[in-house]
Coordinates of C-alpha atoms in Angstrom, one line a residue:
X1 CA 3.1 -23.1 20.3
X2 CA 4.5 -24.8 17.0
X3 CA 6.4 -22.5 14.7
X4 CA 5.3 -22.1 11.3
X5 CA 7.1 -24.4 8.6
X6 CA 9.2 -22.7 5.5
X7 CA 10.3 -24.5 2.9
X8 CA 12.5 -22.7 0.8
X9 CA 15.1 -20.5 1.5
X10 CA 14.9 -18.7 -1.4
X11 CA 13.8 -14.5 -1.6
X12 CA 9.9 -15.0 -0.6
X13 CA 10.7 -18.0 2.1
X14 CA 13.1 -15.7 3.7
X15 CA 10.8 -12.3 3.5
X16 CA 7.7 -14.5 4.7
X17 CA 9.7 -15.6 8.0
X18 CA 10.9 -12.2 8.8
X19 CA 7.6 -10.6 8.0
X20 CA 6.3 -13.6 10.5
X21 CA 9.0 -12.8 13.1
X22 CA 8.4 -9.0 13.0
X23 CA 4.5 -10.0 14.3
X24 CA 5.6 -12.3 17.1
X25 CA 6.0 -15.4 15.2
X26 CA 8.2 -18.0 15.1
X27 CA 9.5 -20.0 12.1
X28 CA 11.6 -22.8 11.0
X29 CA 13.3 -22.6 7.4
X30 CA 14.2 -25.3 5.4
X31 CA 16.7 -24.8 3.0
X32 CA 17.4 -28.0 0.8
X33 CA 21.0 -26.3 -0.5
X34 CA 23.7 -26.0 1.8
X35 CA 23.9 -22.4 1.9
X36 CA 24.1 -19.0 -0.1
X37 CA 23.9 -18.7 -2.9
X38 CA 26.4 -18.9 -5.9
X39 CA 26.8 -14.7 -7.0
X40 CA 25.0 -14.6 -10.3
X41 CA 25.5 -10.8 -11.0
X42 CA 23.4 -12.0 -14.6
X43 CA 20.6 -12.9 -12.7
X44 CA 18.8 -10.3 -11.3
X45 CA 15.6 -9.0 -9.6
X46 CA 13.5 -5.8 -10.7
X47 CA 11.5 -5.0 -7.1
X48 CA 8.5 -2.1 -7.6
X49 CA 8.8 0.2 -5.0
X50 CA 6.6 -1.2 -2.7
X51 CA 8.2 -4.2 -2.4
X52 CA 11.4 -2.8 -2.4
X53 CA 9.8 -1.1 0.9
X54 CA 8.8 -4.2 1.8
X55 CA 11.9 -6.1 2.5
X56 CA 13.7 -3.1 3.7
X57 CA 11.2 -2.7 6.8
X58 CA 12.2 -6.4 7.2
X59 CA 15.7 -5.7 8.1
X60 CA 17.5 -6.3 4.4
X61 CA 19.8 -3.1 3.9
X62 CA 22.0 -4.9 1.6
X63 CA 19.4 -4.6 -1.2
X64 CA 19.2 -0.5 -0.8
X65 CA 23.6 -0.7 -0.7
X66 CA 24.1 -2.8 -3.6
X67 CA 20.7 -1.9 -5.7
X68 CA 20.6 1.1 -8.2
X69 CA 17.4 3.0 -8.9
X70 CA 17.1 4.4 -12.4
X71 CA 17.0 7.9 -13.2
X72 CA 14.8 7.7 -16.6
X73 CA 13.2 4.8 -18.9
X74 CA 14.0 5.5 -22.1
X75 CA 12.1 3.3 -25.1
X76 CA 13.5 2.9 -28.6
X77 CA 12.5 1.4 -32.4
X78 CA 14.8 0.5 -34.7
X79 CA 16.9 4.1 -34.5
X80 CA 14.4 6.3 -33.1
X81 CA 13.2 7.4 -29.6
X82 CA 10.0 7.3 -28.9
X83 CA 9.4 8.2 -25.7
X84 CA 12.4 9.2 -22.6
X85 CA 10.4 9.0 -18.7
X86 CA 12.5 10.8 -15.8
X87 CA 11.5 8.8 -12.5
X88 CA 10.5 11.1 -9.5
X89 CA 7.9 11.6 -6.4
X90 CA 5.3 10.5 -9.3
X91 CA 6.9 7.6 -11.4
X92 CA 9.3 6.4 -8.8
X93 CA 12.2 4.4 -9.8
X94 CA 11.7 0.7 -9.4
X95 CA 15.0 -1.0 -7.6
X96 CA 17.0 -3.1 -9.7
X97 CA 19.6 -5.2 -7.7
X98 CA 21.6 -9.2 -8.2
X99 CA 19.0 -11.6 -7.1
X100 CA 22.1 -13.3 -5.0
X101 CA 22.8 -9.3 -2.7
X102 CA 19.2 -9.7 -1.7
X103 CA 19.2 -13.1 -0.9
X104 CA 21.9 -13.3 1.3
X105 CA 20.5 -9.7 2.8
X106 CA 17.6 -11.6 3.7
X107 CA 19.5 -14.2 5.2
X108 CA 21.5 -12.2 7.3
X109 CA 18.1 -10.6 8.7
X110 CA 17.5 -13.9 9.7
X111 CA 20.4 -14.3 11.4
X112 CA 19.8 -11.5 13.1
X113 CA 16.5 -12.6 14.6
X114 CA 16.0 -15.2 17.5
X115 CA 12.5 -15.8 16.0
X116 CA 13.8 -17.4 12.7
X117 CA 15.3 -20.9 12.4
X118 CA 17.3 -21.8 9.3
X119 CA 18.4 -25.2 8.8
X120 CA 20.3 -26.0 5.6
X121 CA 20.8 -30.0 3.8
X122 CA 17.0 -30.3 4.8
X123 CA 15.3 -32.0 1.8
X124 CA 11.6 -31.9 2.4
X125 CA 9.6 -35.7 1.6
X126 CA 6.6 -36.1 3.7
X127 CA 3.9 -33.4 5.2
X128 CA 1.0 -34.9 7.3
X129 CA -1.4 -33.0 8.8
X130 CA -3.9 -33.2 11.6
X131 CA -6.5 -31.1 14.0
X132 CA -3.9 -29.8 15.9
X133 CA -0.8 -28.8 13.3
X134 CA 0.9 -30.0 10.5
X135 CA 4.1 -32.2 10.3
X136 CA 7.0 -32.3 7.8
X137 CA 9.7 -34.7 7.4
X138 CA 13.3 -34.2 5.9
X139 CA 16.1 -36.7 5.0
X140 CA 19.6 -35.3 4.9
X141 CA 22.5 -35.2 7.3
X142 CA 19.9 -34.2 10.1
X143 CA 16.9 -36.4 9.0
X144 CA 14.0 -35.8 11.5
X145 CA 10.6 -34.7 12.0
X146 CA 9.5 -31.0 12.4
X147 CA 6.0 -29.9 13.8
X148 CA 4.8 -27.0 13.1
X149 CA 1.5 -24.6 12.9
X150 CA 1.2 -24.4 9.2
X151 CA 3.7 -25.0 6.4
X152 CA 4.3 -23.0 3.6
X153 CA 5.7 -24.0 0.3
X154 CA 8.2 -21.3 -1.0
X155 CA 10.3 -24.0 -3.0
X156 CA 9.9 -22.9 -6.1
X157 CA 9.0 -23.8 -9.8
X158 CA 9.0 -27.6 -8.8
X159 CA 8.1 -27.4 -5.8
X160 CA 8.2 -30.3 -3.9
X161 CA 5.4 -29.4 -1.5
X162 CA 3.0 -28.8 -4.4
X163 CA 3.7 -32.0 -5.8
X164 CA 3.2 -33.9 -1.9
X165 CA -0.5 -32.1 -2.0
X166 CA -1.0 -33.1 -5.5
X167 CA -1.9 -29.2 -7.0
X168 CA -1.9 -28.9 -10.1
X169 CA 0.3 -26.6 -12.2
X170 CA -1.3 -26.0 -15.7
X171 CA 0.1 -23.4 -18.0
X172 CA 2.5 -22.8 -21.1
X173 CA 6.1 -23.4 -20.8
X174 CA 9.0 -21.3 -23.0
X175 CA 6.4 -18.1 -23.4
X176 CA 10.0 -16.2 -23.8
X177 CA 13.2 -16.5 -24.4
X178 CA 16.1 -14.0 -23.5
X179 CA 20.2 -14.4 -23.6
X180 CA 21.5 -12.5 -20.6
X181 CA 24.7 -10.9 -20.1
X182 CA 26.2 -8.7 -17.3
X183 CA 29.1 -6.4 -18.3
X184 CA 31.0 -3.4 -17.3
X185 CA 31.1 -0.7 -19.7
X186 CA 30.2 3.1 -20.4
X187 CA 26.9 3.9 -22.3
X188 CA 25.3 6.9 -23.9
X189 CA 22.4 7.1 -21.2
X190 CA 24.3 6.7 -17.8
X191 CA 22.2 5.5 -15.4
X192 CA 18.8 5.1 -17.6
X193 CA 17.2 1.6 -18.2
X194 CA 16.9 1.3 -22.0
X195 CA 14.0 -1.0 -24.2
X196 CA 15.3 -1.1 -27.8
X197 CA 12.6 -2.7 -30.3
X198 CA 13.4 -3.8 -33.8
X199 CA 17.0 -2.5 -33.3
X200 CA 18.8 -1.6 -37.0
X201 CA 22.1 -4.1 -36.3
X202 CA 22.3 -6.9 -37.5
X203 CA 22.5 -9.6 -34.5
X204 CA 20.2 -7.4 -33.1
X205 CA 16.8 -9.6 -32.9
X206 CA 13.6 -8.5 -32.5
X207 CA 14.3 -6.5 -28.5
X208 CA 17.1 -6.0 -26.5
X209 CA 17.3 -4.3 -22.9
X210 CA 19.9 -2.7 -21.3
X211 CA 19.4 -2.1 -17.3
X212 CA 21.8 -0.2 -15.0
X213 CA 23.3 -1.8 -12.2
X214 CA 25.7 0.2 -9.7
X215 CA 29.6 0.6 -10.4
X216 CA 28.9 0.9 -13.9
X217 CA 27.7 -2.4 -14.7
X218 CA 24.5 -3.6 -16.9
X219 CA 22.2 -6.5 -17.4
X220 CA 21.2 -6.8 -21.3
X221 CA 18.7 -9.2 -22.3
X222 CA 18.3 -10.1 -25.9
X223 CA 14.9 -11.8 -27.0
X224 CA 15.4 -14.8 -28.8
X225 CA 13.2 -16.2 -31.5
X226 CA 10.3 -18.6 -31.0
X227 CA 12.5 -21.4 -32.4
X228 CA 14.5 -23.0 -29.9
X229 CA 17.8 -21.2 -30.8
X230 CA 21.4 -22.6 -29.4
X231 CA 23.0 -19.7 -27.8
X232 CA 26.8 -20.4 -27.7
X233 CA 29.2 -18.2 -26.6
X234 CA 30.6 -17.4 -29.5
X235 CA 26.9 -16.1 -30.9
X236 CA 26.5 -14.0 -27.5
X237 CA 29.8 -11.9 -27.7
X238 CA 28.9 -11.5 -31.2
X239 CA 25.3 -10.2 -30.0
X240 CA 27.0 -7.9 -27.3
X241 CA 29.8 -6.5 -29.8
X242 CA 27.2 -5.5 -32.1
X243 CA 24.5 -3.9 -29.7
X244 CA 27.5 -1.9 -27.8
X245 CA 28.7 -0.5 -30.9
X246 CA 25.0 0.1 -32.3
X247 CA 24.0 2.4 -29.4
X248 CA 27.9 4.1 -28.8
X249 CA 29.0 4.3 -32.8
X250 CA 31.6 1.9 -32.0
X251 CA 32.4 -1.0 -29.7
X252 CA 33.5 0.2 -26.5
X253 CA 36.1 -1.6 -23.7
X254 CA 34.2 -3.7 -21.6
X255 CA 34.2 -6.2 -19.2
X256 CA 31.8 -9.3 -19.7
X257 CA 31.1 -10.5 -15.9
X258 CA 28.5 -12.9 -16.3
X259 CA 26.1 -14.5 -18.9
X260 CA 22.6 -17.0 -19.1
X261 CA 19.6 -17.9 -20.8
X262 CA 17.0 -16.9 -19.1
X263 CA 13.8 -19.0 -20.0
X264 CA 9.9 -17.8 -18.6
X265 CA 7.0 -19.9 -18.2
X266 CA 3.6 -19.0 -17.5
X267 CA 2.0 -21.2 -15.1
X268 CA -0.6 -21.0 -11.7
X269 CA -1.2 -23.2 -9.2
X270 CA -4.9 -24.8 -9.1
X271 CA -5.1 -24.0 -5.8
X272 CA -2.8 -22.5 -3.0
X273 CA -4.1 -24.0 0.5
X274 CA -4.5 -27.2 1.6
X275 CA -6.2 -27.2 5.2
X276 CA -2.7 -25.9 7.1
X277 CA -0.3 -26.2 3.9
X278 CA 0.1 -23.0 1.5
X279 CA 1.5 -21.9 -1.4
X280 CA 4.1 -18.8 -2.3
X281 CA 6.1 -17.6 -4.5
X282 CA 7.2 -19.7 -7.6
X283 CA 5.6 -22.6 -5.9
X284 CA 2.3 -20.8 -6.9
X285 CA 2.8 -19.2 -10.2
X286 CA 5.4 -18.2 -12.6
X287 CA 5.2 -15.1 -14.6
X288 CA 7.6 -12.5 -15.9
X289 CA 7.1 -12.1 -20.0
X290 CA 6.5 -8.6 -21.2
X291 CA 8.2 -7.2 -18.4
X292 CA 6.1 -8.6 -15.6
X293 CA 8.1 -9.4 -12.8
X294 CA 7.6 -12.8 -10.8
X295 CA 9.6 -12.2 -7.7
X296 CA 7.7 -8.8 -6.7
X297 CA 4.4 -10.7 -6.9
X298 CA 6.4 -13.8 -4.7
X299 CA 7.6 -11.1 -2.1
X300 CA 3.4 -9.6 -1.9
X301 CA 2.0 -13.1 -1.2
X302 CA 4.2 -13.3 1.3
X303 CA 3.2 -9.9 3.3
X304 CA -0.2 -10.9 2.6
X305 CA 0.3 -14.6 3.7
X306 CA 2.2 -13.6 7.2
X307 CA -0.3 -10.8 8.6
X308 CA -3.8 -13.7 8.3
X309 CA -0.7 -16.4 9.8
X310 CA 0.4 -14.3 12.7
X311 CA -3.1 -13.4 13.6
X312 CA -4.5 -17.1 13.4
X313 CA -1.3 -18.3 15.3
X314 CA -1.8 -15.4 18.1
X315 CA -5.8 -15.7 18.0
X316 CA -6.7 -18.1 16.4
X317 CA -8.6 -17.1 12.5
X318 CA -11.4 -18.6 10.4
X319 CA -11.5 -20.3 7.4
X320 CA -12.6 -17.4 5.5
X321 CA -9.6 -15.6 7.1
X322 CA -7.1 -18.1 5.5
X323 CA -8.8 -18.9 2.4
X324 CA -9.0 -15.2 1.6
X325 CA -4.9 -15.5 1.1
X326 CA -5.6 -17.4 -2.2
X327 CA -9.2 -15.6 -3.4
X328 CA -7.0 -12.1 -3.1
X329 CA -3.5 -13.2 -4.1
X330 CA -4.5 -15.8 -7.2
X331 CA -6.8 -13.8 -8.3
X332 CA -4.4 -11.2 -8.7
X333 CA -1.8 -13.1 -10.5
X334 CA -4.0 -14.5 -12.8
X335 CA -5.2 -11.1 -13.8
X336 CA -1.4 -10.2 -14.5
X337 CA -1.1 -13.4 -16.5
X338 CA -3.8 -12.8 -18.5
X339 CA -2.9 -9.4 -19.3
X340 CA 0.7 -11.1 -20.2
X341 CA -0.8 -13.4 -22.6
X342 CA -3.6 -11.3 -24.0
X343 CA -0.2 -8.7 -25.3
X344 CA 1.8 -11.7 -26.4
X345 CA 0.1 -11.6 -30.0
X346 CA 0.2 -8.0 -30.5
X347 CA 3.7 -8.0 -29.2
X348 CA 5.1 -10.8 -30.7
X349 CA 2.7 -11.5 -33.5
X350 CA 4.9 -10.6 -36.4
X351 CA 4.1 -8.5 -39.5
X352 CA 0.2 -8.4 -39.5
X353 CA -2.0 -5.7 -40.4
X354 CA -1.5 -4.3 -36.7
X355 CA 2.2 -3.5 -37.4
X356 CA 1.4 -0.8 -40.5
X357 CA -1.8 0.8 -38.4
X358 CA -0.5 4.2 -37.5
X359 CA 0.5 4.6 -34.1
X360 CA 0.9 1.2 -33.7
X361 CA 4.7 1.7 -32.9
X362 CA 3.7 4.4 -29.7
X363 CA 1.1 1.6 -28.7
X364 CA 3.4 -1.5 -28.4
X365 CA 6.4 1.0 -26.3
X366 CA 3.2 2.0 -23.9
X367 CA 2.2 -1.7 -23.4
X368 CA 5.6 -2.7 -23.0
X369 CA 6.4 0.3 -20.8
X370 CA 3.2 -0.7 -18.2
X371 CA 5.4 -4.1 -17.8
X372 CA 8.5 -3.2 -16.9
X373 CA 7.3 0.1 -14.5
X374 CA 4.4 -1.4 -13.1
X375 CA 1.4 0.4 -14.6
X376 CA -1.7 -0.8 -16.2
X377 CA -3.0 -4.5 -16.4
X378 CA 0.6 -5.7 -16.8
X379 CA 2.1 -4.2 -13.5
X380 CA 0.0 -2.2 -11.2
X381 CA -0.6 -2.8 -7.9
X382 CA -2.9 -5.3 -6.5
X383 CA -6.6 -4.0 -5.7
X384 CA -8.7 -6.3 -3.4
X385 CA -12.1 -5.0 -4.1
X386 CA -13.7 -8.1 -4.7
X387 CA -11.7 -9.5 -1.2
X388 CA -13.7 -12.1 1.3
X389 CA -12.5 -9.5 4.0
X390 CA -13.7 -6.7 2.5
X391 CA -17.1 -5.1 4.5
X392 CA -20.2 -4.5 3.3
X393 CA -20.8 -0.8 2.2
X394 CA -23.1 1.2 4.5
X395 CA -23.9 4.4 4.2
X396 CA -20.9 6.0 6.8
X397 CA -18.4 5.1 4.0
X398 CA -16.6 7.5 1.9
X399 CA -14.8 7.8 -1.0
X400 CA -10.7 8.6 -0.4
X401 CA -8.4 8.6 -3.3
X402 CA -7.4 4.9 -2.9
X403 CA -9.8 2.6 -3.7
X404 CA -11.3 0.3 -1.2
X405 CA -8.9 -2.7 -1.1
X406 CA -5.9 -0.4 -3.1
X407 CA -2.6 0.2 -1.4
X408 CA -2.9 3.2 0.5
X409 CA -0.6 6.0 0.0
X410 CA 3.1 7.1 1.8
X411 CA 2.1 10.2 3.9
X412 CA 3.0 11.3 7.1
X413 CA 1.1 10.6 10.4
X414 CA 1.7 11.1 14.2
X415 CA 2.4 8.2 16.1
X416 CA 1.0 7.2 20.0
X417 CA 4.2 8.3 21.3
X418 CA 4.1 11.7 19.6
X419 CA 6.6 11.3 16.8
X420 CA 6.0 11.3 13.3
X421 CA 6.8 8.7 10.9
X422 CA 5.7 7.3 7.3
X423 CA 2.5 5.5 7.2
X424 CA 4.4 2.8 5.5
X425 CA 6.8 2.2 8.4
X426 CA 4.0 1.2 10.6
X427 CA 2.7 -1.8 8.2
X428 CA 3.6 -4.8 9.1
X429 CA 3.3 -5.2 13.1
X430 CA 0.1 -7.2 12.8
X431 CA -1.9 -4.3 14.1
X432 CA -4.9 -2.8 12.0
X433 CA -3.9 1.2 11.5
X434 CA -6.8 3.7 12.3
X435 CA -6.0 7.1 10.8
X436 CA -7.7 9.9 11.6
X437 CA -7.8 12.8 9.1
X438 CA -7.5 16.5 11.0
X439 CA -6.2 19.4 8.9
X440 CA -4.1 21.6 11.6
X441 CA -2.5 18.6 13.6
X442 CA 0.3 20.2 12.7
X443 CA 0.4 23.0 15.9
X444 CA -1.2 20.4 17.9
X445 CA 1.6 19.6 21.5
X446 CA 2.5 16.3 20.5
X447 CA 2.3 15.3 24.0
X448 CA -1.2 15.4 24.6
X449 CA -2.8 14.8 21.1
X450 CA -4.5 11.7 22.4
X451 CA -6.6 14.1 24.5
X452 CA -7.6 16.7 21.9
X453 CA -11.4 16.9 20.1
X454 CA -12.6 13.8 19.2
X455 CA -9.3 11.7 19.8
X456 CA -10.9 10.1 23.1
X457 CA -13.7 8.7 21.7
X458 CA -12.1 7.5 18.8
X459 CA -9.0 6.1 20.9
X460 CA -12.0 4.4 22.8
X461 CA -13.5 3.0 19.7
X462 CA -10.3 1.4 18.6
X463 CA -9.3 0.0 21.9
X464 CA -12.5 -1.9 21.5
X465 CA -12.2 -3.3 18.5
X466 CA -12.0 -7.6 17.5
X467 CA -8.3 -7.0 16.8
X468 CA -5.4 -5.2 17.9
X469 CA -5.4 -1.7 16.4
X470 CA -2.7 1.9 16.3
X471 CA -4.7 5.1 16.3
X472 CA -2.5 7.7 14.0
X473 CA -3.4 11.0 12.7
X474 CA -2.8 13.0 9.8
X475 CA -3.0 16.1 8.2
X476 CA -4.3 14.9 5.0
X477 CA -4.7 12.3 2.7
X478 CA -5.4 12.8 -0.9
X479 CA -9.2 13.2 -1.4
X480 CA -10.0 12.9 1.8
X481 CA -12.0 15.6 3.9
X482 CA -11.7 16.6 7.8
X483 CA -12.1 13.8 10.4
X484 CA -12.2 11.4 7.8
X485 CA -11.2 7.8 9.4
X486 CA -9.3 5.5 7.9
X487 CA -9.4 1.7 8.3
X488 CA -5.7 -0.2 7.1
X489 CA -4.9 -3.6 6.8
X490 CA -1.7 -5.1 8.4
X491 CA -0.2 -5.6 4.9
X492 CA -1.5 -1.9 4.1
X493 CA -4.5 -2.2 1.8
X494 CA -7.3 0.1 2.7
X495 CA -10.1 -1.8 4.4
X496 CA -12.8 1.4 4.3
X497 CA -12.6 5.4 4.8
X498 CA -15.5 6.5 7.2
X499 CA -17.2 10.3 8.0
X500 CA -16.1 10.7 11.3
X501 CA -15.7 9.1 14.0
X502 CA -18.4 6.0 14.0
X503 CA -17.6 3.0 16.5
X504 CA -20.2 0.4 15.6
X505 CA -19.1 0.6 11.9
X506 CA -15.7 0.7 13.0
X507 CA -16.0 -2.6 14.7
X508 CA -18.0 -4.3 11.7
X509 CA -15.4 -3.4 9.3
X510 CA -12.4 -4.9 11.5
X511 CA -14.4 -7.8 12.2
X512 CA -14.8 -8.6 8.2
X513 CA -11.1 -7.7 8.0
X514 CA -9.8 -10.6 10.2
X515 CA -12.1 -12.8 8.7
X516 CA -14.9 -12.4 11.3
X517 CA -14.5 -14.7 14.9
X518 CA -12.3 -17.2 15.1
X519 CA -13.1 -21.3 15.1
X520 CA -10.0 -24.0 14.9
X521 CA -9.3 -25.2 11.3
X522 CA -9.3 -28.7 11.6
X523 CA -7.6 -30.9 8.5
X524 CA -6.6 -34.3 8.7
X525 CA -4.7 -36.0 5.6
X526 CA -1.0 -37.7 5.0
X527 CA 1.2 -37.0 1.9
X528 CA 4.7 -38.9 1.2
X529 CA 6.7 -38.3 -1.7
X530 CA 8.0 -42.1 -1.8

């Protein structure tokens, strides 16, 4: 069968073919560079710790090596602290690593796997499609023809693949503004990612942020005004002199590595499917003001996109199966940008009557705070409760801690060969995960769980099931009861908890979860960029 098309060799093109690869599926990538990367250490990626997870289960240890979680998050105004967070089990530490050491982590993954094609000079200029598949042209050294089962569009902010389907990309361009420089030096809060508001110096401006790297070194970001302000070198020693010696009394030695500007636009793709042709990534939306972070929301459209592609090019799918990748995944986004835009007048709105309201101060660090740790409207984890795959309630449901269509929580489960693992490390396969709840598993032989109580009838219940699935079991999951049943999507969201073992409903809710039987998608239409 055809492989599915890339294009775009950037952090969610790569992750999207390994994720396809680690399902069975074959894909080629089309890079339009010639290779890696330049090493930008000022340009960097923030990944929540899911996706951080995420592209670790897909092979990329260089992330982890090079990446430095933070120990605390401490927010500031003008010379006071109002608030210090320590990360642990609770508030884990996001992973903060160069954009450049996960990139070429990714690629060496790829390299690693037979599955994965990555061909470089390939400068995408025609996609047609037809009942069958989908073809792409490139022009380059090695001009020629690729067929493949779908396409994907993981070329970034101007994409050329949204531009050959003719998507619109409405939105609002400069929503921020930030000077960027990454330097070596010591710091009064080793190790602790600082947000300093309305800081008392004078070159100070109205935010600056100072995130830990490993090896001592730092990414600050100073927020530039609304006007479009030239930035020379000159001005941008002149900001970092000033901000060292504000925070350490005095300007220490230090090492300036790297500097940018680093501009962000808010914008989101009308739509992000066009019969076999998809959108991902920075292709699809741009976002990242406030503290939002666009590549972590780029890396979960791609575990989203790759489980409904594997099982369509294994199974074949429906349309509902494939069209739910944009009703979950847009919908999502535009949530987050909304939030983004909705905080950008209080934030940023100058000296109204909301700046002298008491506890105004507390209120802007907690908004800003939900942004860069990914909590509340700004950064929490996407929900899918309102998901095309999602199965209608019956009465055998329960409730479970995680909400219907949440993420489902890290615990500990027994796996068919007897060995325990995380829940998390089985994500990902392209298998639905049934997971039984039985307090006292624990002093069970591992050897012959499958055979104890009600495991045979439930192993029989998922071995008949529309879609490959893994029985595991567990000795609890928060707010769950005994022989609770849990239904998990590939990608990890929780499809629905039942009251023991119950087959029929079983089946219904997988069935709704791939999107229910399969047909052939059928699309026939020619694009050409010239």
């Amino acid at each position: 069968m055809d492989p599915v098309i890339v294009v775009g060799a950037g952090p969610v093109g790569l992750a999207l073919a390994l994720a396809l690869a680690a399902q069975g599926v074959p894909s080629v990538v089309l890079d339009e560079g010639a290779g890696p990367d330049e090493p930008r250490t000022a340009r960097t990626a923030v990944l929540r710790p899911d996706t951080a997870e995420f592209v670790e289960r897909l092979g990329c240890v260089t992330a982890r090596e090079a990446g430095a979680h933070w120990l605390a998050w401490r927010s500031m105004r003008r010379g006071q602290e109002l608030r210090r967070l320590t990360f642990d089990e609770d508030l884990p530490s996001p992973l903060h690593v160069p954009q450049h050491v996960l990139t070429q982590g990714l690629r060496a993954a790829v390299a690693a796997h037979h599955l994965v094609q990555l061909v470089t000079q390939s400068h995408l200029d025609t996609i047609e499609q037809d009942a069958d598949g989908i073809t792409a042209h490139t022009r380059g050294p090695g001009a020629t023809w690729w067929r493949g089962s779908h396409l994907v569009g993981c070329d970034g902010a101007r994409s050329t693949v949204r531009k050959l389907l003719d998507i619109r990309f409405p939105g609002r361009t400069a929503v921020e503004r930030h000077a960027v420089a990454a330097l070596r030096a010591e710091l009064p809060w080793p190790g602790e990612a600082v947000l300093h508001r309305l800081p008392p110096w004078r070159s100070g401006g109205a935010e600056v942020t100072a995130r830990p790297l490993p090896d001592g070194v730092w990414r600050l970001d100073w927020l530039l005004p609304a006007r479009a302000e030239l930035v020379t070198p000159e001005s941008l020693v002149a900001r970092i002199r000033d901000t060292l010696a504000g925070w350490c009394g005095e300007t220490p030695p230090y090492e300036l590595i790297d500097t940018g500007v680093h501009t962000l636009h808010h914008r989101l793709a009308r739509r992000w499917r066009v019969g076999r042709a998809f959108l991902a990534g920075d292709a699809a939306h741009l976002l990242g003001a406030v503290g939002t972070q666009g590549l972590d929301e780029g890396l979960r459209d791609a575990e989203n996109l790759a489980w409904k592609l594997a099982q369509v090019w294994h199974h074949g799918g429906s349309e509902l199966l494939l069209d739910s990748y944009q009703a979950e995944r847009r919908t999502a986004v535009a949530a987050k940008l909304r939030a983004a835009d909705q905080s950008l007048p209080v934030l940023r709105g100058g000296k109204g009557l909301r700046s002298y309201l008491p506890g105004t101060a507390r209120g802007h660090d907690a908004l800003l705070a939900d942004g860069h740790l990914g909590r509340g409207a700004l950064g929490a984890l996407p929900v899918y409760a309102h998901s095309p795959l999602a199965p209608p309630y019956t009465d055998s449901q329960t409730p479970v801690a995680t909400a219907a269509g949440a993420p489902v929580e890290d615990i500990v489960v027994t796996t068919p060969d007897g060995s325990a693992a995380g829940l998390r490390d089985r994500l990902g396969r392209g298998n639905l995960l049934v997971v039984l709840v039985a307090p006292g598993t624990g002093v069970w032989d591992r050897r012959h769980w499958l055979t104890a109580g009600v495991m045979p009838r439930l192993a029989a219940a998922v071995a008949a099931l529309p879609v490959r699935g893994e029985l595991l079991v567990t000795e609890a999951y928060p707010g769950a009861s005994a022989h609770t049943v849990l239904l998990i999507r590939p990608d990890g969201h929780l499809v629905a908890a039942f009251t023991g073992v119950r087959p029929a409903e079983l089946y219904e809710a997988a069935d709704a979860a791939r999107g229910g039987a399969p047909f052939l998608v059928r699309t026939t239409s020619t694009v050409d960029v010239n």
